[in-house]
Structures are given as C-alpha cells and as structure tokens.
Amino acid sequence: MTIETMTPLLKPVDAALRERAARVIPGGMYGHLNVTLLPASYPQYYRSGDGARLTDVDGNEYIDFMCGFGPMISGYKNPVVEAAAAAQLAEGDALGGPTPRMVELAELLVDTVGPADWAMFGKNGTDATSLAVTIARAATGKRKILKGTTAYHGANAWFNPNPLGSTPEDRANIIYFEFNDITSLEAAAAEAGDDLAGIIVSPFKHDGPADDQRLADVEFARAVRAIADRNSAVLIMDEVRTGFRLVTGSAWEPLGVAPDLIAYSKAIANGYALSAVVGIDSLAQAASDIYATGSFWYSGVAMAAAIANIGLLRETDTPAYMDHVGTLFRTGLQAQAEENGFEIVQSGPAVMPYLRFVGDTDYATALAFSGAAAARGVLLHPVHNWFLSTAHTEADIAEALERTADAFAETRSVIG
Ligand SMILES: Cc1ncc(COP(=O)(O)O)c(C=O)c1O
C-alpha cells in the first residue's frame, strides 16, 4: 500500500473547488495553507468548526490539532467570544475610527502582560513583528536587527524565508544567531557593533522541520536581555505563535526575563483577525512617532472578540489545562509508536507539540502517519508543530488516540 492508496475520505466538493481555484487563484492556492504537498487525505477547504472539531466542505469531521495554525485557542464557535463579536457587529465593525473596544483591549493587555505599559494593534502577525522592528529602529536610531537563523517572524521582505521578490538590501540589516547559543549571539551583536537596534527572538525554538523544538535555556534568555541592555538595543519577543498558550502573559516571565516589546497575533482573538504590539513606557514615544496604520486595524469586532477571549483565558490556569491534555496525547502517541516499532522524538511544550520519526530524513514516515491520521479524522501536520486548545477534552484525546492507533499500524504497513 502507498500513501496515495490510503482510503482518503470522500472529497468531491473539495476537488471541484480546487479545480475552480486553479483557474482564478495563483497556483490554485498559495502560502502555508496550500495542502498540495500533503497526503491526499487532507482537505483544502473547510465548511465549519465547533469546539475542537472541524468539518470539511464534504462533511468529513476531524478532531483538529492544528487550531487554524494557532488562532483557535478557546474552541471554534466559542459562545462567549461569538456573543461578544456578534454584539459588536450589530453596532458596527470598520467605522470612522476605533470603537471603545480599542481602549478596553489595550487596558486589558496592559493588565494581563507583565512588561506591557501600552498596546497598539494590527491584523496579522507580520504587522506586529514589522511594527516592533520599526519601533526599535525609531527609538534607537540604529539599523541592525539580530534574528535566529531559521526563526520565522513573518512574510515581509526582512524575514520571509523565501527571498524571491525581495532584494539583498532588504535583508542587509539582519544578522543571524543560533537559538540557545550565547556565543553566536555575542558574535552577531559584535558584528552589529554600535548599530544594534534590536534582537527579535521567539520564546522557544519552534521553526522545524529540520530540527526538534527547543525550549529556551535560562542562561540564553538572560544573555539575550543582557546583550540588548549592554548595547542599548530593544528586546523584541515574537509571541505570535506562542502567545497565551505557554503563559497567560509574557512567556519568559517564569525565567525572570522581560522583553521591551512583544508581538502577539494568532490566538488573542480566538480566530478573529487581530495582532498587537505591547511595549514598555520608554518606547511609547517612538511607537507614536512612526507611521503605523491599516484600513482595518481599528475594526471593533476582532477587538471585542479578543476582550472576551482573553477574559476567558484569564479565568483559570488555561496553559496548565492545555499542557495536561497535550501531555495525555503525547503519552498515548509515544506508547503507540513503540507498539508499532517506531522510534519518535516529541519535542517542545505539550501545548504546541512536535513529533518526528527518527531517521525519517525524507519525511516519508511523517507524511504516511499524518496522512493515515487525516484519513481517520485526526488533523495533524507532518512537519509543523501542532496546537492544543482549551476546547480539547480528555474524551477528544481518547477518541483521537483510538484513531491514531490505527494510523500508526497503517503507517507500519506502508513504510514496512
Ligand atoms: C513566530 C511567528 N511570527 C510571525 C508570524 C507571522 O504571522 P502572520 O502569518 O499572521 O503574518 C508567524 C506565523 O506563523 C509566526 O509563527
């Protein structure tokens, strides 16, 4: 049996949409949501979501461990978030200027995120990381930004991993370091010399697929802070992917390290388009001096959704709950892998787990396993970290594990 012959769920509506898309959308689909490189059992188009479940356009249901690549954290169609969004929509969304929700949300973020004294908003994570870099340069009058070699911080000309369409000049002021490697960070800072504007770093290394995820060493986190301070540079934390999953606040708080700017997006509004940059007092002037705006940046609905969502996330220790269900899933997968004779490495925090098959250099096993899981209604990803949410119940995990047991067995029969 090959990956292609693994009982894909019936998807005629999806197939018809893909055919139409091929005529009117570049490449039929672009960006990281393009499923053409994934096994045939992955749908391209979805109809709806509910709790931790997704339904594709053909009516197939999946227990979803991708959460829209991060935005869903409190469950699809969360009634509290949806009620807040609907109430705001009834009043209006993109009006002549912001609604009171903007001030309320900024107050809530300042109250929730330790280092934050102010907040400003955009739509996508790239808006937030670009704004943060611009603020750092405006505040310091310097140019160089240090970034992890393979770290993803968005799709602008500075950071896009695919250089096609950008110029060497766009990236001339980016200097690279290795995550958790203080020596390489020191070398990058030395290269920047007296032109170091900022260091952008994610709370943990989550930029596979070639590598396992790595949590930050406390020494590394402290060195990032110290090097930024020594050079009067800005420490930018990119929490676009991790925000409110690791910590309801700032991710390096448990390590005792506070960034100067934090970029959030994905999960803050539980699926509504919103990003935020929060920062310390001394950067407020630069943040107000730069030209930062977008036609939809002030829309009220996503902000209302964020207020409700962050309110829910603050009610209980939601990172601990997500860690609990993530650990249950991870423990079950480990046992199943062993039962089927696979050596796997599971890395990163359990709320954003990553699974790799040892020796699977061409990802054939990862593709076979994720394809077999999708064919059984469990949505994982072969080379990207997965996400847990507060909507994943222990029963969801148990049901998903029943299905992945079969997926591992099928993978063994495919891979041999
Ligand atoms: C760490 C990180 N930073 C920035 C971004 C860019 O966010 P967006 O795709 O919303 O522009 C992403 C997106 O995956 C991300 O994971």
PDB file of C-alpha atoms in Angstrom, residues 1-258:
ATOM      1  CA  MET A   1       0.000   0.000   0.000  1.00  0.00           C
ATOM      2  CA  THR A   2       1.273   3.509  -0.785  1.00  0.00           C
ATOM      3  CA  ILE A   3       0.350   6.838   0.754  1.00  0.00           C
ATOM      4  CA  GLU A   4      -1.893   7.550  -2.249  1.00  0.00           C
ATOM      5  CA  THR A   5      -3.949   4.384  -1.822  1.00  0.00           C
ATOM      6  CA  MET A   6      -4.769   5.004   1.851  1.00  0.00           C
ATOM      7  CA  THR A   7      -8.564   5.241   1.971  1.00  0.00           C
ATOM      8  CA  PRO A   8      -8.948   9.034   1.657  1.00  0.00           C
ATOM      9  CA  LEU A   9     -12.270  10.391   2.872  1.00  0.00           C
ATOM     10  CA  LEU A  10     -14.628  11.270   0.047  1.00  0.00           C
ATOM     11  CA  LYS A  11     -13.991  14.856  -1.035  1.00  0.00           C
ATOM     12  CA  PRO A  12     -15.775  15.639  -4.329  1.00  0.00           C
ATOM     13  CA  VAL A  13     -16.788  19.193  -3.305  1.00  0.00           C
ATOM     14  CA  ASP A  14     -13.197  19.938  -2.268  1.00  0.00           C
ATOM     15  CA  ALA A  15     -11.940  18.560  -5.608  1.00  0.00           C
ATOM     16  CA  ALA A  16     -14.376  20.746  -7.549  1.00  0.00           C
ATOM     17  CA  LEU A  17     -13.314  23.849  -5.598  1.00  0.00           C
ATOM     18  CA  ARG A  18      -9.657  23.091  -6.260  1.00  0.00           C
ATOM     19  CA  GLU A  19     -10.384  22.793  -9.960  1.00  0.00           C
ATOM     20  CA  ARG A  20     -12.139  26.184  -9.983  1.00  0.00           C
ATOM     21  CA  ALA A  21      -9.361  27.725  -7.853  1.00  0.00           C
ATOM     22  CA  ALA A  22      -6.703  26.567 -10.316  1.00  0.00           C
ATOM     23  CA  ARG A  23      -8.264  28.942 -12.839  1.00  0.00           C
ATOM     24  CA  VAL A  24      -8.575  32.074 -10.661  1.00  0.00           C
ATOM     25  CA  ILE A  25      -6.107  31.781  -7.737  1.00  0.00           C
ATOM     26  CA  PRO A  26      -2.328  31.830  -8.362  1.00  0.00           C
ATOM     27  CA  GLY A  27      -1.055  28.275  -8.153  1.00  0.00           C
ATOM     28  CA  GLY A  28      -4.570  27.186  -7.138  1.00  0.00           C
ATOM     29  CA  MET A  29      -3.524  28.049  -3.597  1.00  0.00           C
ATOM     30  CA  TYR A  30      -0.538  29.863  -2.103  1.00  0.00           C
ATOM     31  CA  GLY A  31       1.192  30.114   1.226  1.00  0.00           C
ATOM     32  CA  HIS A  32       1.432  27.689   4.110  1.00  0.00           C
ATOM     33  CA  LEU A  33      -2.190  26.556   3.891  1.00  0.00           C
ATOM     34  CA  ASN A  34      -1.575  25.010   0.480  1.00  0.00           C
ATOM     35  CA  VAL A  35      -2.136  21.276   1.005  1.00  0.00           C
ATOM     36  CA  THR A  36      -0.810  20.044  -2.335  1.00  0.00           C
ATOM     37  CA  LEU A  37       2.376  18.742  -0.696  1.00  0.00           C
ATOM     38  CA  LEU A  38       0.404  16.896   1.989  1.00  0.00           C
ATOM     39  CA  PRO A  39      -1.170  13.442   1.584  1.00  0.00           C
ATOM     40  CA  ALA A  40      -4.395  13.210  -0.432  1.00  0.00           C
ATOM     41  CA  SER A  41      -6.443  12.694   2.734  1.00  0.00           C
ATOM     42  CA  TYR A  42      -6.042  16.411   3.672  1.00  0.00           C
ATOM     43  CA  PRO A  43      -8.892  18.668   2.587  1.00  0.00           C
ATOM     44  CA  GLN A  44      -8.109  22.112   1.180  1.00  0.00           C
ATOM     45  CA  TYR A  45     -11.471  23.679   2.044  1.00  0.00           C
ATOM     46  CA  TYR A  46     -13.497  23.657   5.254  1.00  0.00           C
ATOM     47  CA  ARG A  47     -17.140  24.313   5.999  1.00  0.00           C
ATOM     48  CA  SER A  48     -17.235  24.892   9.751  1.00  0.00           C
ATOM     49  CA  GLY A  49     -15.688  24.420  13.151  1.00  0.00           C
ATOM     50  CA  ASP A  50     -17.170  23.581  16.545  1.00  0.00           C
ATOM     51  CA  GLY A  51     -15.154  23.164  19.753  1.00  0.00           C
ATOM     52  CA  ALA A  52     -12.088  21.125  18.849  1.00  0.00           C
ATOM     53  CA  ARG A  53     -13.674  19.738  15.674  1.00  0.00           C
ATOM     54  CA  LEU A  54     -13.567  20.845  12.066  1.00  0.00           C
ATOM     55  CA  THR A  55     -15.843  19.819   9.225  1.00  0.00           C
ATOM     56  CA  ASP A  56     -14.551  19.988   5.666  1.00  0.00           C
ATOM     57  CA  VAL A  57     -16.670  21.094   2.705  1.00  0.00           C
ATOM     58  CA  ASP A  58     -17.643  17.494   2.041  1.00  0.00           C
ATOM     59  CA  GLY A  59     -18.930  16.953   5.562  1.00  0.00           C
ATOM     60  CA  ASN A  60     -15.981  14.914   6.924  1.00  0.00           C
ATOM     61  CA  GLU A  61     -15.285  15.671  10.586  1.00  0.00           C
ATOM     62  CA  TYR A  62     -11.803  15.960  12.103  1.00  0.00           C
ATOM     63  CA  ILE A  63     -10.521  16.259  15.655  1.00  0.00           C
ATOM     64  CA  ASP A  64      -8.300  19.244  14.992  1.00  0.00           C
ATOM     65  CA  PHE A  65      -4.779  19.534  16.404  1.00  0.00           C
ATOM     66  CA  MET A  66      -3.770  22.435  14.145  1.00  0.00           C
ATOM     67  CA  CYS A  67      -6.259  25.020  15.503  1.00  0.00           C
ATOM     68  CA  GLY A  68      -6.037  27.031  12.282  1.00  0.00           C
ATOM     69  CA  PHE A  69      -2.214  27.028  12.750  1.00  0.00           C
ATOM     70  CA  GLY A  70      -2.729  28.675  16.128  1.00  0.00           C
ATOM     71  CA  PRO A  71      -5.620  31.165  16.136  1.00  0.00           C
ATOM     72  CA  MET A  72      -8.197  28.853  17.716  1.00  0.00           C
ATOM     73  CA  ILE A  73      -7.436  28.583  21.442  1.00  0.00           C
ATOM     74  CA  SER A  74     -10.848  28.657  23.160  1.00  0.00           C
ATOM     75  CA  GLY A  75     -12.687  26.397  20.699  1.00  0.00           C
ATOM     76  CA  TYR A  76     -14.304  27.094  17.358  1.00  0.00           C
ATOM     77  CA  LYS A  77     -17.607  28.954  17.806  1.00  0.00           C
ATOM     78  CA  ASN A  78     -16.834  29.624  21.453  1.00  0.00           C
ATOM     79  CA  PRO A  79     -20.183  31.006  22.701  1.00  0.00           C
ATOM     80  CA  VAL A  80     -18.661  33.750  24.887  1.00  0.00           C
ATOM     81  CA  VAL A  81     -16.337  35.011  22.163  1.00  0.00           C
ATOM     82  CA  GLU A  82     -19.035  34.736  19.486  1.00  0.00           C
ATOM     83  CA  ALA A  83     -21.558  36.647  21.601  1.00  0.00           C
ATOM     84  CA  ALA A  84     -19.085  39.487  22.127  1.00  0.00           C
ATOM     85  CA  ALA A  85     -18.209  39.595  18.422  1.00  0.00           C
ATOM     86  CA  ALA A  86     -21.888  39.494  17.404  1.00  0.00           C
ATOM     87  CA  ALA A  87     -22.794  42.294  19.819  1.00  0.00           C
ATOM     88  CA  GLN A  88     -20.051  44.481  18.352  1.00  0.00           C
ATOM     89  CA  LEU A  89     -21.011  43.552  14.784  1.00  0.00           C
ATOM     90  CA  ALA A  90     -24.559  44.671  15.498  1.00  0.00           C
ATOM     91  CA  GLU A  91     -23.096  48.108  16.364  1.00  0.00           C
ATOM     92  CA  GLY A  92     -20.598  48.197  13.518  1.00  0.00           C
ATOM     93  CA  ASP A  93     -17.113  46.967  12.681  1.00  0.00           C
ATOM     94  CA  ALA A  94     -14.932  49.240  10.486  1.00  0.00           C
ATOM     95  CA  LEU A  95     -16.348  52.648  11.375  1.00  0.00           C
ATOM     96  CA  GLY A  96     -14.972  56.178  11.021  1.00  0.00           C
ATOM     97  CA  GLY A  97     -12.451  55.362  13.734  1.00  0.00           C
ATOM     98  CA  PRO A  98     -11.981  52.876  16.546  1.00  0.00           C
ATOM     99  CA  THR A  99     -14.696  51.864  18.987  1.00  0.00           C
ATOM    100  CA  PRO A 100     -14.300  51.927  22.797  1.00  0.00           C
ATOM    101  CA  ARG A 101     -13.178  48.295  22.482  1.00  0.00           C
ATOM    102  CA  MET A 102      -9.719  49.527  21.426  1.00  0.00           C
ATOM    103  CA  VAL A 103      -9.113  51.303  24.727  1.00  0.00           C
ATOM    104  CA  GLU A 104     -10.653  48.461  26.726  1.00  0.00           C
ATOM    105  CA  LEU A 105      -8.453  45.897  24.982  1.00  0.00           C
ATOM    106  CA  ALA A 106      -5.288  47.973  25.475  1.00  0.00           C
ATOM    107  CA  GLU A 107      -6.165  48.273  29.187  1.00  0.00           C
ATOM    108  CA  LEU A 108      -6.748  44.527  29.403  1.00  0.00           C
ATOM    109  CA  LEU A 109      -3.415  43.686  27.742  1.00  0.00           C
ATOM    110  CA  VAL A 110      -1.535  46.123  29.981  1.00  0.00           C
ATOM    111  CA  ASP A 111      -3.211  44.482  32.973  1.00  0.00           C
ATOM    112  CA  THR A 112      -2.500  40.931  31.738  1.00  0.00           C
ATOM    113  CA  VAL A 113       1.018  41.118  30.299  1.00  0.00           C
ATOM    114  CA  GLY A 114       3.628  41.972  32.942  1.00  0.00           C
ATOM    115  CA  PRO A 115       6.049  44.172  30.968  1.00  0.00           C
ATOM    116  CA  ALA A 116       3.327  45.957  28.958  1.00  0.00           C
ATOM    117  CA  ASP A 117       2.583  49.651  29.556  1.00  0.00           C
ATOM    118  CA  TRP A 118       0.804  50.247  26.250  1.00  0.00           C
ATOM    119  CA  ALA A 119      -0.610  48.377  23.261  1.00  0.00           C
ATOM    120  CA  MET A 120      -1.203  49.065  19.597  1.00  0.00           C
ATOM    121  CA  PHE A 121      -2.970  46.884  17.085  1.00  0.00           C
ATOM    122  CA  GLY A 122      -2.738  45.465  13.580  1.00  0.00           C
ATOM    123  CA  LYS A 123      -4.236  42.474  11.840  1.00  0.00           C
ATOM    124  CA  ASN A 124      -1.588  39.815  11.154  1.00  0.00           C
ATOM    125  CA  GLY A 125       1.476  38.598  13.000  1.00  0.00           C
ATOM    126  CA  THR A 126       3.666  40.140  10.303  1.00  0.00           C
ATOM    127  CA  ASP A 127       2.082  43.541  11.058  1.00  0.00           C
ATOM    128  CA  ALA A 128       3.099  43.116  14.688  1.00  0.00           C
ATOM    129  CA  THR A 129       6.688  41.939  14.109  1.00  0.00           C
ATOM    130  CA  SER A 130       7.216  44.631  11.423  1.00  0.00           C
ATOM    131  CA  LEU A 131       5.853  47.299  13.769  1.00  0.00           C
ATOM    132  CA  ALA A 132       8.091  46.091  16.579  1.00  0.00           C
ATOM    133  CA  VAL A 133      11.208  46.273  14.403  1.00  0.00           C
ATOM    134  CA  THR A 134      10.207  49.728  13.146  1.00  0.00           C
ATOM    135  CA  ILE A 135       9.672  50.964  16.718  1.00  0.00           C
ATOM    136  CA  ALA A 136      13.044  49.534  17.793  1.00  0.00           C
ATOM    137  CA  ARG A 137      14.822  51.345  14.961  1.00  0.00           C
ATOM    138  CA  ALA A 138      12.913  54.583  15.535  1.00  0.00           C
ATOM    139  CA  ALA A 139      13.658  54.512  19.268  1.00  0.00           C
ATOM    140  CA  THR A 140      17.369  53.755  18.938  1.00  0.00           C
ATOM    141  CA  GLY A 141      18.208  55.491  15.662  1.00  0.00           C
ATOM    142  CA  LYS A 142      20.091  52.297  14.761  1.00  0.00           C
ATOM    143  CA  ARG A 143      19.618  49.731  11.990  1.00  0.00           C
ATOM    144  CA  LYS A 144      20.750  46.188  12.793  1.00  0.00           C
ATOM    145  CA  ILE A 145      18.338  43.501  13.995  1.00  0.00           C
ATOM    146  CA  LEU A 146      19.542  40.120  15.295  1.00  0.00           C
ATOM    147  CA  LYS A 147      17.314  37.134  14.481  1.00  0.00           C
ATOM    148  CA  GLY A 148      17.523  33.350  14.835  1.00  0.00           C
ATOM    149  CA  THR A 149      18.941  31.782  11.666  1.00  0.00           C
ATOM    150  CA  THR A 150      15.829  29.781  10.789  1.00  0.00           C
ATOM    151  CA  ALA A 151      13.329  31.590  13.018  1.00  0.00           C
ATOM    152  CA  TYR A 152      10.100  32.620  11.296  1.00  0.00           C
ATOM    153  CA  HIS A 153       8.923  36.119  12.106  1.00  0.00           C
ATOM    154  CA  GLY A 154       6.573  36.761   9.180  1.00  0.00           C
ATOM    155  CA  ALA A 155       6.406  37.192   5.438  1.00  0.00           C
ATOM    156  CA  ASN A 156       7.812  40.691   4.962  1.00  0.00           C
ATOM    157  CA  ALA A 157      10.934  41.428   2.927  1.00  0.00           C
ATOM    158  CA  TRP A 158      13.211  41.308   6.001  1.00  0.00           C
ATOM    159  CA  PHE A 159      12.051  37.978   7.364  1.00  0.00           C
ATOM    160  CA  ASN A 160      10.438  35.915   4.582  1.00  0.00           C
ATOM    161  CA  PRO A 161      12.288  32.582   4.399  1.00  0.00           C
ATOM    162  CA  ASN A 162      11.816  32.658   0.620  1.00  0.00           C
ATOM    163  CA  PRO A 163      13.926  35.554  -0.695  1.00  0.00           C
ATOM    164  CA  LEU A 164      12.176  35.577  -4.086  1.00  0.00           C
ATOM    165  CA  GLY A 165      10.884  39.086  -4.714  1.00  0.00           C
ATOM    166  CA  SER A 166      12.981  40.800  -2.053  1.00  0.00           C
ATOM    167  CA  THR A 167      16.398  42.393  -2.534  1.00  0.00           C
ATOM    168  CA  PRO A 168      19.667  41.780  -0.667  1.00  0.00           C
ATOM    169  CA  GLU A 169      19.313  45.379   0.545  1.00  0.00           C
ATOM    170  CA  ASP A 170      16.031  44.454   2.278  1.00  0.00           C
ATOM    171  CA  ARG A 171      17.950  41.973   4.455  1.00  0.00           C
ATOM    172  CA  ALA A 172      21.224  43.883   4.727  1.00  0.00           C
ATOM    173  CA  ASN A 173      20.491  44.894   8.316  1.00  0.00           C
ATOM    174  CA  ILE A 174      19.556  41.440   9.594  1.00  0.00           C
ATOM    175  CA  ILE A 175      22.284  39.467  11.400  1.00  0.00           C
ATOM    176  CA  TYR A 176      21.716  35.844  12.357  1.00  0.00           C
ATOM    177  CA  PHE A 177      22.331  33.845  15.536  1.00  0.00           C
ATOM    178  CA  GLU A 178      21.630  30.300  16.700  1.00  0.00           C
ATOM    179  CA  PHE A 179      18.919  29.814  19.329  1.00  0.00           C
ATOM    180  CA  ASN A 180      20.280  28.843  22.780  1.00  0.00           C
ATOM    181  CA  ASP A 181      23.840  29.601  21.585  1.00  0.00           C
ATOM    182  CA  ILE A 182      25.210  32.546  23.560  1.00  0.00           C
ATOM    183  CA  THR A 183      28.497  32.535  21.643  1.00  0.00           C
ATOM    184  CA  SER A 184      26.736  33.007  18.303  1.00  0.00           C
ATOM    185  CA  LEU A 185      24.513  35.705  19.832  1.00  0.00           C
ATOM    186  CA  GLU A 186      27.591  37.551  21.115  1.00  0.00           C
ATOM    187  CA  ALA A 187      29.209  37.237  17.677  1.00  0.00           C
ATOM    188  CA  ALA A 188      26.097  38.643  15.972  1.00  0.00           C
ATOM    189  CA  ALA A 189      25.994  41.555  18.427  1.00  0.00           C
ATOM    190  CA  ALA A 190      29.699  42.210  17.822  1.00  0.00           C
ATOM    191  CA  GLU A 191      29.063  42.269  14.078  1.00  0.00           C
ATOM    192  CA  ALA A 192      26.293  44.855  14.607  1.00  0.00           C
ATOM    193  CA  GLY A 193      28.701  46.964  16.655  1.00  0.00           C
ATOM    194  CA  ASP A 194      27.254  50.314  17.655  1.00  0.00           C
ATOM    195  CA  ASP A 195      24.428  49.943  15.102  1.00  0.00           C
ATOM    196  CA  LEU A 196      22.376  47.357  17.048  1.00  0.00           C
ATOM    197  CA  ALA A 197      18.701  48.388  17.160  1.00  0.00           C
ATOM    198  CA  GLY A 198      17.153  45.191  18.446  1.00  0.00           C
ATOM    199  CA  ILE A 199      17.094  41.448  18.981  1.00  0.00           C
ATOM    200  CA  ILE A 200      13.978  39.554  17.898  1.00  0.00           C
ATOM    201  CA  VAL A 201      13.519  36.147  19.458  1.00  0.00           C
ATOM    202  CA  SER A 202      10.732  33.607  19.961  1.00  0.00           C
ATOM    203  CA  PRO A 203      10.167  32.161  23.447  1.00  0.00           C
ATOM    204  CA  PHE A 204      11.287  28.733  22.245  1.00  0.00           C
ATOM    205  CA  LYS A 205      12.698  27.409  19.002  1.00  0.00           C
ATOM    206  CA  HIS A 206       9.656  26.305  17.036  1.00  0.00           C
ATOM    207  CA  ASP A 207      10.851  26.577  13.472  1.00  0.00           C
ATOM    208  CA  GLY A 208      11.259  22.923  12.383  1.00  0.00           C
ATOM    209  CA  PRO A 209      11.049  20.771  10.355  1.00  0.00           C
ATOM    210  CA  ALA A 210      14.784  20.047  10.135  1.00  0.00           C
ATOM    211  CA  ASP A 211      15.237  20.341  13.899  1.00  0.00           C
ATOM    212  CA  ASP A 212      13.438  19.447  17.100  1.00  0.00           C
ATOM    213  CA  GLN A 213      11.770  22.232  19.036  1.00  0.00           C
ATOM    214  CA  ARG A 214      13.966  23.616  21.816  1.00  0.00           C
ATOM    215  CA  LEU A 215      12.910  25.366  24.995  1.00  0.00           C
ATOM    216  CA  ALA A 216      14.991  28.407  25.918  1.00  0.00           C
ATOM    217  CA  ASP A 217      17.805  27.842  28.413  1.00  0.00           C
ATOM    218  CA  VAL A 218      17.521  30.337  31.234  1.00  0.00           C
ATOM    219  CA  GLU A 219      21.168  31.365  30.625  1.00  0.00           C
ATOM    220  CA  PHE A 220      20.359  32.098  26.987  1.00  0.00           C
ATOM    221  CA  ALA A 221      17.259  34.129  27.881  1.00  0.00           C
ATOM    222  CA  ARG A 222      19.286  36.172  30.364  1.00  0.00           C
ATOM    223  CA  ALA A 223      22.076  36.656  27.808  1.00  0.00           C
ATOM    224  CA  VAL A 224      19.585  37.995  25.263  1.00  0.00           C
ATOM    225  CA  ARG A 225      18.431  40.531  27.848  1.00  0.00           C
ATOM    226  CA  ALA A 226      21.983  41.430  28.897  1.00  0.00           C
ATOM    227  CA  ILE A 227      23.251  41.879  25.328  1.00  0.00           C
ATOM    228  CA  ALA A 228      20.272  44.086  24.460  1.00  0.00           C
ATOM    229  CA  ASP A 229      20.894  46.184  27.589  1.00  0.00           C
ATOM    230  CA  ARG A 230      24.636  46.458  27.030  1.00  0.00           C
ATOM    231  CA  ASN A 231      24.017  47.772  23.512  1.00  0.00           C
ATOM    232  CA  SER A 232      21.033  49.990  24.394  1.00  0.00           C
ATOM    233  CA  ALA A 233      19.054  47.817  21.982  1.00  0.00           C
ATOM    234  CA  VAL A 234      15.431  46.681  22.150  1.00  0.00           C
ATOM    235  CA  LEU A 235      14.495  43.106  23.091  1.00  0.00           C
ATOM    236  CA  ILE A 236      11.542  42.065  20.907  1.00  0.00           C
ATOM    237  CA  MET A 237       9.739  38.870  21.838  1.00  0.00           C
ATOM    238  CA  ASP A 238       7.811  37.264  18.979  1.00  0.00           C
ATOM    239  CA  GLU A 239       4.850  35.608  20.692  1.00  0.00           C
ATOM    240  CA  VAL A 240       2.766  35.455  17.524  1.00  0.00           C
ATOM    241  CA  ARG A 241       2.730  31.645  17.653  1.00  0.00           C
ATOM    242  CA  THR A 242       3.112  31.062  21.388  1.00  0.00           C
ATOM    243  CA  GLY A 243       1.015  33.901  22.827  1.00  0.00           C
ATOM    244  CA  PHE A 244      -1.390  32.862  25.634  1.00  0.00           C
ATOM    245  CA  ARG A 245      -0.593  29.167  25.129  1.00  0.00           C
ATOM    246  CA  LEU A 246       2.607  28.981  27.175  1.00  0.00           C
ATOM    247  CA  VAL A 247       1.771  31.688  29.706  1.00  0.00           C
ATOM    248  CA  THR A 248      -1.236  33.986  30.128  1.00  0.00           C
ATOM    249  CA  GLY A 249       1.110  36.939  29.858  1.00  0.00           C
ATOM    250  CA  SER A 250       4.759  37.104  28.828  1.00  0.00           C
ATOM    251  CA  ALA A 251       6.380  33.741  28.014  1.00  0.00           C
ATOM    252  CA  TRP A 252       9.774  34.352  29.631  1.00  0.00           C
ATOM    253  CA  GLU A 253       8.189  35.571  32.879  1.00  0.00           C
ATOM    254  CA  PRO A 254       8.952  32.196  34.555  1.00  0.00           C
ATOM    255  CA  LEU A 255      12.603  32.705  33.524  1.00  0.00           C
ATOM    256  CA  GLY A 256      12.648  36.184  35.039  1.00  0.00           C
ATOM    257  CA  VAL A 257      13.322  37.873  31.698  1.00  0.00           C
ATOM    258  CA  ALA A 258      11.089  40.720  30.490  1.00  0.00           C
TER     259      ALA A 258
END
